[in-house]
Coordinates of C-alpha atoms in Angstrom, one line a residue:
X1 CA 10.8 -27.5 15.4
X2 CA 13.2 -29.8 16.1
X3 CA 16.2 -29.2 14.6
X4 CA 19.7 -30.8 14.4
X5 CA 22.9 -29.7 13.2
X6 CA 23.9 -30.7 9.4
X7 CA 27.5 -31.3 9.7
X8 CA 28.4 -33.5 6.6
X9 CA 30.0 -32.2 3.4
X10 CA 28.0 -29.9 1.3
X11 CA 28.7 -32.2 -2.0
X12 CA 27.2 -35.2 0.1
X13 CA 24.0 -33.3 1.1
X14 CA 22.9 -31.3 -2.0
X15 CA 20.0 -34.0 -2.9
X16 CA 17.6 -31.3 -0.7
X17 CA 18.5 -28.7 -2.9
X18 CA 15.1 -27.3 -5.0
X19 CA 16.3 -27.1 -8.9
X20 CA 13.6 -25.2 -10.0
X21 CA 13.1 -21.9 -10.1
X22 CA 11.1 -20.6 -7.0
X23 CA 10.0 -17.1 -8.7
X24 CA 6.6 -17.8 -10.2
X25 CA 5.1 -16.0 -13.3
X26 CA 2.7 -14.0 -11.3
X27 CA 5.9 -12.9 -9.1
X28 CA 8.1 -11.9 -12.3
X29 CA 5.0 -9.4 -13.8
X30 CA 4.7 -8.4 -10.0
X31 CA 8.2 -7.1 -10.3
X32 CA 8.5 -6.1 -13.7
X33 CA 5.4 -4.2 -12.7
X34 CA 7.5 -2.3 -10.1
X35 CA 10.7 -2.3 -12.0
X36 CA 8.5 -0.2 -14.9
X37 CA 9.5 -2.6 -18.0
X38 CA 9.1 -5.9 -18.7
X39 CA 11.8 -8.0 -17.5
X40 CA 13.5 -11.3 -18.4
X41 CA 15.2 -13.0 -14.6
X42 CA 17.8 -15.6 -15.1
X43 CA 18.8 -17.5 -12.0
X44 CA 22.6 -16.7 -10.7
X45 CA 22.4 -17.8 -7.8
X46 CA 20.3 -20.3 -5.0
X47 CA 21.9 -21.4 -1.8
X48 CA 20.0 -24.6 -1.6
X49 CA 21.8 -25.4 -5.0
X50 CA 25.3 -23.4 -4.6
X51 CA 25.7 -23.3 -0.6
X52 CA 25.0 -20.3 1.9
X53 CA 28.1 -18.4 1.5
X54 CA 29.2 -15.1 1.4
X55 CA 32.2 -15.6 -1.3
X56 CA 30.2 -18.0 -3.1
X57 CA 27.7 -15.4 -3.5
X58 CA 30.1 -12.5 -4.9
X59 CA 31.7 -15.0 -7.1
X60 CA 27.9 -16.1 -8.9
X61 CA 26.4 -12.5 -8.9
X62 CA 29.7 -9.6 -8.5
X63 CA 29.5 -7.2 -12.2
X64 CA 26.3 -8.6 -12.8
X65 CA 24.1 -5.7 -13.7
X66 CA 20.5 -5.2 -11.9
X67 CA 19.8 -8.0 -9.5
X68 CA 16.7 -9.0 -7.6
X69 CA 17.0 -11.4 -4.2
X70 CA 14.5 -13.2 -2.9
X71 CA 14.2 -14.9 0.4
X72 CA 11.7 -18.0 1.1
X73 CA 10.9 -18.6 4.5
X74 CA 9.9 -21.5 6.7
X75 CA 6.5 -20.0 6.9
X76 CA 5.4 -19.7 3.3
X77 CA 6.5 -16.2 3.4
X78 CA 8.7 -14.3 0.7
X79 CA 10.4 -11.2 0.3
X80 CA 13.9 -9.1 -0.7
X81 CA 15.1 -6.4 -2.6
X82 CA 15.8 -5.1 -6.0
X83 CA 19.4 -3.5 -6.8
X84 CA 19.8 -1.6 -10.1
X85 CA 23.4 -1.5 -9.8
X86 CA 26.1 -4.1 -9.8
X87 CA 26.8 -6.3 -6.7
X88 CA 30.4 -5.6 -5.5
X89 CA 32.9 -6.8 -2.8
X90 CA 34.6 -3.0 -2.3
X91 CA 33.4 -2.5 1.1
X92 CA 31.5 0.1 0.8
X93 CA 28.3 1.3 0.2
X94 CA 26.2 1.0 -3.4
X95 CA 24.4 4.2 -4.3
X96 CA 21.0 3.3 -6.5
X97 CA 17.9 5.5 -6.2
X98 CA 15.9 2.6 -8.2
X99 CA 16.6 0.2 -5.4
X100 CA 13.5 -1.0 -3.4
X101 CA 12.6 -3.6 -1.0
X102 CA 9.3 -5.9 -1.4
X103 CA 7.2 -8.5 0.0
X104 CA 5.6 -10.7 -2.5
X105 CA 3.7 -13.3 0.2
X106 CA 3.2 -14.3 3.7
X107 CA 1.8 -17.1 5.0
X108 CA 1.4 -18.5 1.6
X109 CA -1.2 -15.6 0.7
X110 CA 0.0 -13.1 -2.1
X111 CA 1.0 -9.7 -0.3
X112 CA 2.9 -8.1 -2.8
X113 CA 4.2 -4.4 -1.6
X114 CA 7.1 -2.0 -2.4
X115 CA 9.1 -0.2 0.0
X116 CA 11.1 2.3 -2.6
X117 CA 14.9 3.6 -1.3
X118 CA 14.9 6.7 1.1
X119 CA 18.4 7.2 1.3
X120 CA 20.1 6.4 -2.4
X121 CA 23.7 6.7 -0.8
X122 CA 23.0 3.6 1.4
X123 CA 20.8 1.5 -0.8
X124 CA 23.2 -1.5 -0.6
X125 CA 26.5 -2.7 1.3
X126 CA 29.2 -4.3 -0.7
X127 CA 31.5 -6.6 1.2
X128 CA 33.1 -9.7 0.4
X129 CA 31.9 -11.7 4.0
X130 CA 28.5 -10.4 3.3
X131 CA 25.4 -11.8 0.8
X132 CA 23.2 -9.5 -0.6
X133 CA 22.6 -6.8 2.0
X134 CA 20.5 -3.6 1.7
X135 CA 21.3 -0.4 3.4
X136 CA 24.2 0.6 5.1
X137 CA 26.4 -2.0 7.6
X138 CA 27.9 -0.1 10.4
X139 CA 31.9 -1.2 10.8
X140 CA 30.9 -3.1 14.3
X141 CA 29.2 -5.6 12.3
X142 CA 32.2 -6.2 10.2
X143 CA 35.1 -7.1 12.8
X144 CA 36.6 -10.3 12.3
X145 CA 35.1 -10.3 8.7
X146 CA 36.4 -14.1 7.6
X147 CA 37.9 -15.3 10.7
X148 CA 36.3 -18.6 12.3
X149 CA 33.9 -17.0 14.8
X150 CA 33.9 -18.8 18.5
X151 CA 30.9 -19.0 20.9
X152 CA 31.9 -15.2 21.9
X153 CA 32.2 -13.6 18.9
X154 CA 29.1 -15.0 17.7
X155 CA 27.4 -13.9 20.6
X156 CA 28.9 -10.8 20.4
X157 CA 27.9 -10.5 16.7
X158 CA 24.3 -11.3 17.4
X159 CA 23.8 -8.9 20.0
X160 CA 25.5 -6.1 17.7
X161 CA 23.5 -7.0 15.6
X162 CA 20.1 -6.3 17.4
X163 CA 21.2 -3.0 18.4
X164 CA 22.3 -1.6 15.1
X165 CA 19.4 -0.5 12.3
X166 CA 19.4 -2.2 9.1
X167 CA 17.3 -2.9 6.1
X168 CA 18.1 -6.1 5.0
X169 CA 20.8 -8.4 5.9
X170 CA 20.9 -12.0 4.5
X171 CA 23.6 -13.6 6.2
X172 CA 27.5 -13.3 7.2
X173 CA 30.2 -15.6 6.4
X174 CA 29.0 -18.9 5.9
X175 CA 25.8 -20.6 6.9
X176 CA 25.4 -24.8 7.2
X177 CA 22.0 -26.3 6.7
X178 CA 20.1 -27.6 9.8
X179 CA 17.6 -30.6 9.7
X180 CA 14.3 -30.2 11.1
X181 CA 14.4 -34.0 12.7
X182 CA 10.7 -34.2 13.2
X183 CA 9.8 -33.1 9.3
X184 CA 13.6 -34.7 7.9
X185 CA 13.4 -31.2 5.6
X186 CA 16.2 -28.8 5.9
X187 CA 16.6 -25.1 6.1
X188 CA 19.5 -22.1 7.1
X189 CA 18.7 -20.2 10.0
X190 CA 20.6 -17.2 8.7
X191 CA 22.7 -15.1 10.5
X192 CA 21.1 -11.8 9.4
X193 CA 18.3 -9.0 10.2
X194 CA 15.4 -7.4 8.5
X195 CA 14.3 -4.2 9.5
X196 CA 13.2 -2.3 6.9
X197 CA 12.8 1.4 7.5
X198 CA 16.2 3.0 7.8
X199 CA 17.4 3.5 4.3
X200 CA 14.0 2.4 2.5
X201 CA 10.4 3.3 3.1
X202 CA 8.8 2.3 6.5
X203 CA 6.6 -0.1 6.3
X204 CA 3.2 0.4 8.1
X205 CA 3.4 -2.9 9.2
X206 CA 6.0 -4.5 11.5
X207 CA 8.5 -7.2 10.7
X208 CA 6.2 -9.6 12.0
X209 CA 3.5 -9.2 8.9
X210 CA 6.7 -9.3 6.5
X211 CA 9.0 -11.9 7.6
X212 CA 7.2 -13.6 10.4
X213 CA 9.7 -12.0 13.0
X214 CA 12.4 -14.8 12.2
X215 CA 15.4 -15.6 9.7
X216 CA 14.9 -19.1 8.9
X217 CA 14.5 -19.6 5.4
X218 CA 14.7 -22.8 3.2
X219 CA 16.0 -20.9 -0.2
X220 CA 17.2 -17.8 -1.1
X221 CA 17.6 -16.8 -4.9
X222 CA 19.1 -14.0 -6.5
X223 CA 18.2 -13.3 -10.3
X224 CA 20.2 -10.7 -12.7
X225 CA 17.3 -8.3 -14.6
X226 CA 17.3 -7.6 -18.0
X227 CA 15.1 -5.5 -19.7
X228 CA 13.4 -6.8 -22.9
X229 CA 12.5 -4.7 -25.7
X230 CA 9.4 -2.1 -25.1
X231 CA 6.4 -4.1 -25.6
X232 CA 2.7 -3.0 -25.3
X233 CA 0.6 -2.4 -22.0
X234 CA -1.5 -5.3 -22.6
X235 CA 1.6 -7.9 -23.3
X236 CA 3.1 -6.6 -19.8
X237 CA -0.2 -7.1 -17.7
X238 CA -1.7 -10.1 -19.4
X239 CA -0.9 -12.1 -16.4
X240 CA -2.7 -10.1 -14.5
X241 CA -6.1 -10.3 -16.2
X242 CA -8.0 -13.7 -14.8
X243 CA -11.5 -15.1 -16.3
X244 CA -13.4 -14.6 -12.9
X245 CA -14.1 -11.4 -11.8
X246 CA -12.8 -11.1 -7.8
X247 CA -16.1 -9.2 -7.3
X248 CA -19.6 -9.1 -8.7
X249 CA -19.3 -6.0 -11.4
X250 CA -22.2 -3.8 -11.7
X251 CA -24.4 -3.8 -14.9
X252 CA -22.6 -1.7 -17.4
X253 CA -25.5 -0.1 -19.3
X254 CA -27.9 2.9 -19.2
X255 CA -30.5 0.9 -17.7
X256 CA -28.4 0.5 -14.4
X257 CA -26.8 4.1 -14.7
X258 CA -30.2 5.7 -14.5
X259 CA -31.4 3.6 -11.6
X260 CA -28.3 4.4 -9.5
X261 CA -28.8 8.2 -10.7
X262 CA -32.3 7.9 -9.2
X263 CA -31.3 6.2 -6.1
X264 CA -28.8 8.7 -5.3
X265 CA -31.2 11.7 -6.2
X266 CA -33.9 10.5 -4.1
X267 CA -32.3 9.6 -1.3
X268 CA -33.5 11.1 1.8
X269 CA -32.0 11.1 5.4
X270 CA -34.3 8.9 8.0
X271 CA -36.7 11.1 8.7
X272 CA -36.3 10.4 12.6
X273 CA -33.4 11.9 12.6
X274 CA -34.6 15.6 11.5
X275 CA -31.7 16.7 9.3
X276 CA -32.1 17.8 5.9
X277 CA -29.0 16.4 4.6
X278 CA -26.4 14.0 5.7
X279 CA -22.6 14.9 6.0
X280 CA -19.6 12.3 3.7
X281 CA -16.5 13.4 5.0
X282 CA -13.5 12.8 1.6
X283 CA -10.1 12.2 3.7
X284 CA -7.0 10.9 2.4
X285 CA -3.6 12.0 1.5
X286 CA -2.7 14.5 -0.9
X287 CA -3.4 13.9 -4.8
X288 CA -5.2 11.0 -3.9
X289 CA -8.6 12.4 -5.7
X290 CA -10.8 13.8 -3.3
X291 CA -11.7 17.0 -5.2
X292 CA -11.9 15.1 -8.1
X293 CA -14.5 12.6 -7.1
X294 CA -16.7 15.7 -5.8
X295 CA -16.3 16.8 -9.5
X296 CA -16.8 13.8 -10.7
X297 CA -20.0 13.7 -9.4
X298 CA -20.9 16.6 -9.7
X299 CA -20.2 16.4 -13.6
X300 CA -23.0 13.3 -13.6
X301 CA -25.7 15.2 -11.9
X302 CA -25.0 18.4 -14.0
X303 CA -24.6 16.2 -17.5
X304 CA -21.7 17.5 -18.8
X305 CA -17.6 17.8 -17.5
X306 CA -17.7 20.2 -14.6
X307 CA -14.9 21.3 -12.4
X308 CA -15.6 23.5 -9.5
X309 CA -13.3 22.0 -7.0
X310 CA -9.6 22.6 -7.3
X311 CA -7.9 19.4 -7.9
X312 CA -4.8 18.3 -9.6
X313 CA -1.4 17.1 -8.6
X314 CA 1.1 19.2 -6.6
X315 CA 3.9 18.7 -3.8
X316 CA 1.1 20.2 -1.1
X317 CA -2.4 20.3 -0.5
X318 CA -4.5 22.4 -3.2
X319 CA -7.4 22.5 -0.4
X320 CA -6.8 24.7 1.9
X321 CA -9.9 25.2 3.5
X322 CA -12.9 22.9 4.8
X323 CA -16.0 22.7 1.6
X324 CA -19.0 21.3 2.3
X325 CA -20.1 21.2 -1.2
X326 CA -23.7 20.6 -2.0
X327 CA -24.5 19.1 -5.8
X328 CA -27.5 20.3 -7.9
X329 CA -29.5 17.7 -9.7
X330 CA -29.8 20.1 -13.0
X331 CA -32.7 17.7 -14.6
X332 CA -35.0 18.5 -11.5
X333 CA -33.4 21.6 -10.2
X334 CA -32.9 20.6 -6.7
X335 CA -30.2 19.8 -4.3
X336 CA -29.5 16.4 -3.6
X337 CA -29.8 15.7 0.4
X338 CA -25.8 15.2 1.7
X339 CA -22.8 17.0 1.3
X340 CA -19.6 15.9 0.4
X341 CA -17.0 17.4 2.9
X342 CA -13.7 18.1 1.2
X343 CA -10.7 19.0 3.3
X344 CA -7.1 19.2 3.5
X345 CA -5.0 16.2 2.2
X346 CA -3.0 14.4 4.7
X347 CA 0.7 15.0 4.4
X348 CA 3.7 15.6 6.5
X349 CA 4.9 18.6 8.2
X350 CA 1.8 20.3 6.5
X351 CA -1.2 18.2 7.6
X352 CA -4.0 18.5 9.8
X353 CA -3.5 19.0 13.6
X354 CA -4.8 16.0 15.4
X355 CA -7.3 18.7 17.6
X356 CA -8.8 20.0 14.3
X357 CA -9.3 16.0 13.3
X358 CA -11.8 16.1 16.4
X359 CA -13.0 18.9 15.6
X360 CA -14.2 18.4 12.2
X361 CA -15.8 15.1 13.0
X362 CA -17.7 16.6 15.5
X363 CA -18.8 19.3 13.7
X364 CA -17.3 22.4 15.2
X365 CA -16.1 23.9 12.0
X366 CA -18.2 25.2 9.2
X367 CA -17.8 25.4 5.1
X368 CA -15.2 27.8 3.8
X369 CA -13.2 27.0 7.5
X370 CA -9.3 27.9 6.6
X371 CA -6.9 25.3 7.9
X372 CA -3.7 26.4 9.6
X373 CA -1.0 24.1 9.7
X374 CA 0.9 26.3 12.2
X375 CA -1.8 26.2 15.0
X376 CA -5.0 24.4 15.4
X377 CA -8.6 25.4 15.7
X378 CA -10.1 27.7 18.4
X379 CA -13.6 29.4 19.3
X380 CA -11.9 32.6 17.9
X381 CA -11.3 31.6 14.5
X382 CA -14.1 32.7 11.9
X383 CA -16.1 29.6 10.8
X384 CA -16.0 28.0 14.7
X385 CA -19.2 26.9 15.6
X386 CA -19.7 26.7 19.2
X387 CA -22.3 24.3 19.7
X388 CA -22.7 22.4 16.9
X389 CA -26.1 20.6 16.2
X390 CA -26.4 16.5 14.8
X391 CA -26.9 18.3 11.3
X392 CA -23.1 19.7 11.4
X393 CA -21.7 16.7 12.3
X394 CA -19.9 13.9 10.1
X395 CA -22.3 11.0 9.6
X396 CA -20.2 8.7 7.1
X397 CA -16.4 9.4 6.3
X398 CA -14.7 8.1 2.9
X399 CA -10.7 7.6 2.6
X400 CA -9.9 8.3 -1.0
X401 CA -6.6 6.2 -1.7
X402 CA -4.2 6.3 -4.6
X403 CA -3.9 2.6 -5.6
X404 CA -0.9 3.1 -7.0
X405 CA 0.4 4.8 -3.7
X406 CA -1.2 2.8 -1.1
X407 CA 2.3 0.4 -0.7
X408 CA 4.3 3.3 -0.4
X409 CA 2.7 5.7 2.1
X410 CA 5.1 7.9 3.8
X411 CA 5.1 7.2 7.4
X412 CA 3.8 10.6 8.6
X413 CA 0.7 10.2 6.2
X414 CA 0.0 6.4 7.3
X415 CA 0.2 7.8 11.1
X416 CA -2.1 10.8 10.1
X417 CA -4.7 8.2 8.4
X418 CA -4.7 5.4 11.5
X419 CA -5.4 8.3 13.5
X420 CA -8.3 9.5 12.0
X421 CA -9.8 6.3 11.6
X422 CA -9.1 5.8 15.8
X423 CA -11.1 8.6 15.7
X424 CA -13.8 7.6 13.5
X425 CA -14.1 4.0 15.4
X426 CA -14.2 5.8 18.5
X427 CA -17.7 7.7 17.3
X428 CA -19.2 5.0 15.6
X429 CA -19.0 6.5 12.4
X430 CA -19.3 4.1 9.1
X431 CA -16.5 4.6 6.9
X432 CA -15.7 3.5 2.9
X433 CA -12.6 3.5 1.2
X434 CA -12.7 5.0 -2.6
X435 CA -9.8 3.7 -4.4
X436 CA -8.9 5.6 -7.2
X437 CA -6.0 5.5 -10.0
X438 CA -6.6 2.0 -10.7
X439 CA -5.4 2.8 -14.6
X440 CA -1.9 3.1 -12.6
X441 CA -2.0 0.1 -11.5
X442 CA -3.5 -1.9 -14.4
X443 CA -3.2 0.3 -18.1
X444 CA -5.7 -1.9 -19.4
X445 CA -8.2 0.0 -16.9
X446 CA -7.3 3.0 -18.8
X447 CA -8.4 1.4 -22.2
X448 CA -11.4 0.0 -20.1
X449 CA -12.5 0.4 -16.6
X450 CA -14.8 -2.8 -16.9
X451 CA -11.6 -4.4 -16.5
X452 CA -11.1 -3.6 -12.9
X453 CA -13.1 -6.6 -11.9
X454 CA -10.6 -9.0 -13.9
X455 CA -7.5 -7.5 -12.8
X456 CA -5.4 -9.2 -10.4
X457 CA -3.4 -6.0 -9.7
X458 CA -6.6 -4.4 -8.8
X459 CA -7.7 -7.1 -6.8
X460 CA -4.2 -6.8 -4.9
X461 CA -4.2 -2.9 -4.6
X462 CA -7.7 -3.4 -3.4
X463 CA -6.5 -5.8 -0.8
X464 CA -3.6 -3.7 0.7
X465 CA -5.9 -0.5 1.0
X466 CA -8.2 -3.0 2.9
X467 CA -5.3 -3.7 5.2
X468 CA -3.9 -0.4 5.7
X469 CA -6.6 1.6 6.8
X470 CA -7.9 -1.6 8.6
X471 CA -11.5 -2.0 6.6
X472 CA -13.6 -5.0 5.2
X473 CA -12.4 -5.6 1.9
X474 CA -16.3 -5.5 0.9
X475 CA -16.4 -1.6 2.3
X476 CA -13.4 -0.4 -0.7
X477 CA -15.0 0.4 -3.9
X478 CA -13.0 1.1 -7.0
X479 CA -13.8 4.3 -8.5
X480 CA -12.6 6.2 -11.9
X481 CA -12.5 10.0 -11.7
X482 CA -12.7 12.4 -14.4
X483 CA -9.3 13.6 -15.2
X484 CA -8.7 13.6 -19.0
X485 CA -12.2 13.0 -20.1
X486 CA -14.0 15.5 -21.9
X487 CA -17.4 13.8 -22.1
X488 CA -19.3 11.7 -19.4
X489 CA -18.3 7.7 -20.2
X490 CA -21.5 5.7 -19.3
X491 CA -19.0 3.0 -17.1
X492 CA -17.1 6.0 -15.4
X493 CA -20.2 7.0 -14.0
X494 CA -21.6 4.0 -13.1
X495 CA -18.8 3.5 -10.8
X496 CA -18.7 6.6 -9.2
X497 CA -22.6 5.9 -8.5
X498 CA -22.0 2.5 -6.8
X499 CA -20.0 4.0 -4.1
X500 CA -22.0 6.6 -3.5
X501 CA -25.0 4.6 -3.2
X502 CA -23.3 2.2 -0.5
X503 CA -22.0 5.2 1.4
X504 CA -25.4 6.6 1.7
X505 CA -26.6 2.8 2.6
X506 CA -23.9 3.3 5.2
X507 CA -24.9 6.5 6.2
X508 CA -28.8 5.6 6.7
X509 CA -27.2 2.5 9.0
X510 CA -25.4 5.2 11.2
X511 CA -28.4 7.5 11.5
X512 CA -30.8 4.5 12.4
X513 CA -28.1 3.5 15.4
X514 CA -28.2 7.2 16.9
X515 CA -32.1 7.1 16.4
X516 CA -32.4 4.2 18.7
X517 CA -29.4 5.7 21.5
X518 CA -31.8 8.7 21.6
X519 CA -35.0 6.2 21.7
X520 CA -33.6 4.0 24.2
X521 CA -32.4 7.3 26.5

């Protein structure tokens, strides 16, 4: 990009100001969703209109209550932060347990992600020589505040800025606009920095996938945020309902339910592989709904709500042992030809050992094997299979993902998920995602699960899950587990069976590949 300094007086050159508010209706709905209330957003400060000046920012935004700051960069990516406390010029940290950073779009494509504060005492930094700043700022960056910076001081500031961790510092002092001589457009090369993960949740992607690796923006806006009166969920989420489904939905009637049940009931593994059943491994973070998915499927074939697997909400995984569940079709009295393997939920320090992940996939751990978070599995352990057969191995993996928490995964959980996936890819295993708790993403789904395929919020959650796991979107299946229901519901059962049907198809693809490999040897 060819650049030339724009050095005339500000008042003579405000013609490039973007007079309209850049925050779209979808953005406002998304921010309201994250904040937890329907909100009214009023523009307080806009650098293309008011100048990129820290003193001007504080003049217009201090003591105005909750605010949201959005940066719009030259690559059409937008990101920023929410602060529920007022901005100040006090020269100290602002405490805020409700603050969060976020992205709204990347390269012009909507990519809403939320990164909650992890160190509330360092949520933001208030200083009259800094623009909106999220996270703590060390004193080294504030030396010479308010003074004219020569080249040597400016170089030292930039060098110090790159060395000191900070989540989002927009700019220091005053920034003049720059003109792109090729296009004639103007932008601001901010002297701040973005590196989420110090006082806020660390993203599962690097900063290049958030702000394109630079601080060149064409505008920055700060809005005051005022919660309006309580409204119904449907009013809050109307903006997320679209007229055309983002994926062809299943047929919502009893005939299709029976067709899906028949397919799953009659499934048999590829005869050439000479195994009686395939093993489907359920893996994911705690409280995602792994055990609940088994209970849901078991309920469908039992004909009533059941709860064989221990399920619920807990700080640590409720599943401590490997369970290879079989499902009986009560109608015919026979077992289905697959097992759902439920394992310990991925968490932080108490997560499954990497060595155990490998042993699990390769069939060395049998049903009822109890995981020890303090030590990895060994041949001396009860339930260890010294010479596993192909029947013992995992044939397909289903990542069970909580849609309401996918964009705020703990760094350790994300690391474990990605490592698990690397082991799966290494072995050529097919893998899918069961996306649960979509009723928390869009409450309209809680009223009618058929709205999943018309919900913009559910679509966005699916896209985020696909990006985080690194899987095609067509391999991500929305699921609603039986949780508060006391009777079976056709639409809930159809969702679960649709996901299970495709999982079995993928498992058979894997068996076909293995048979061809054996035949070629």
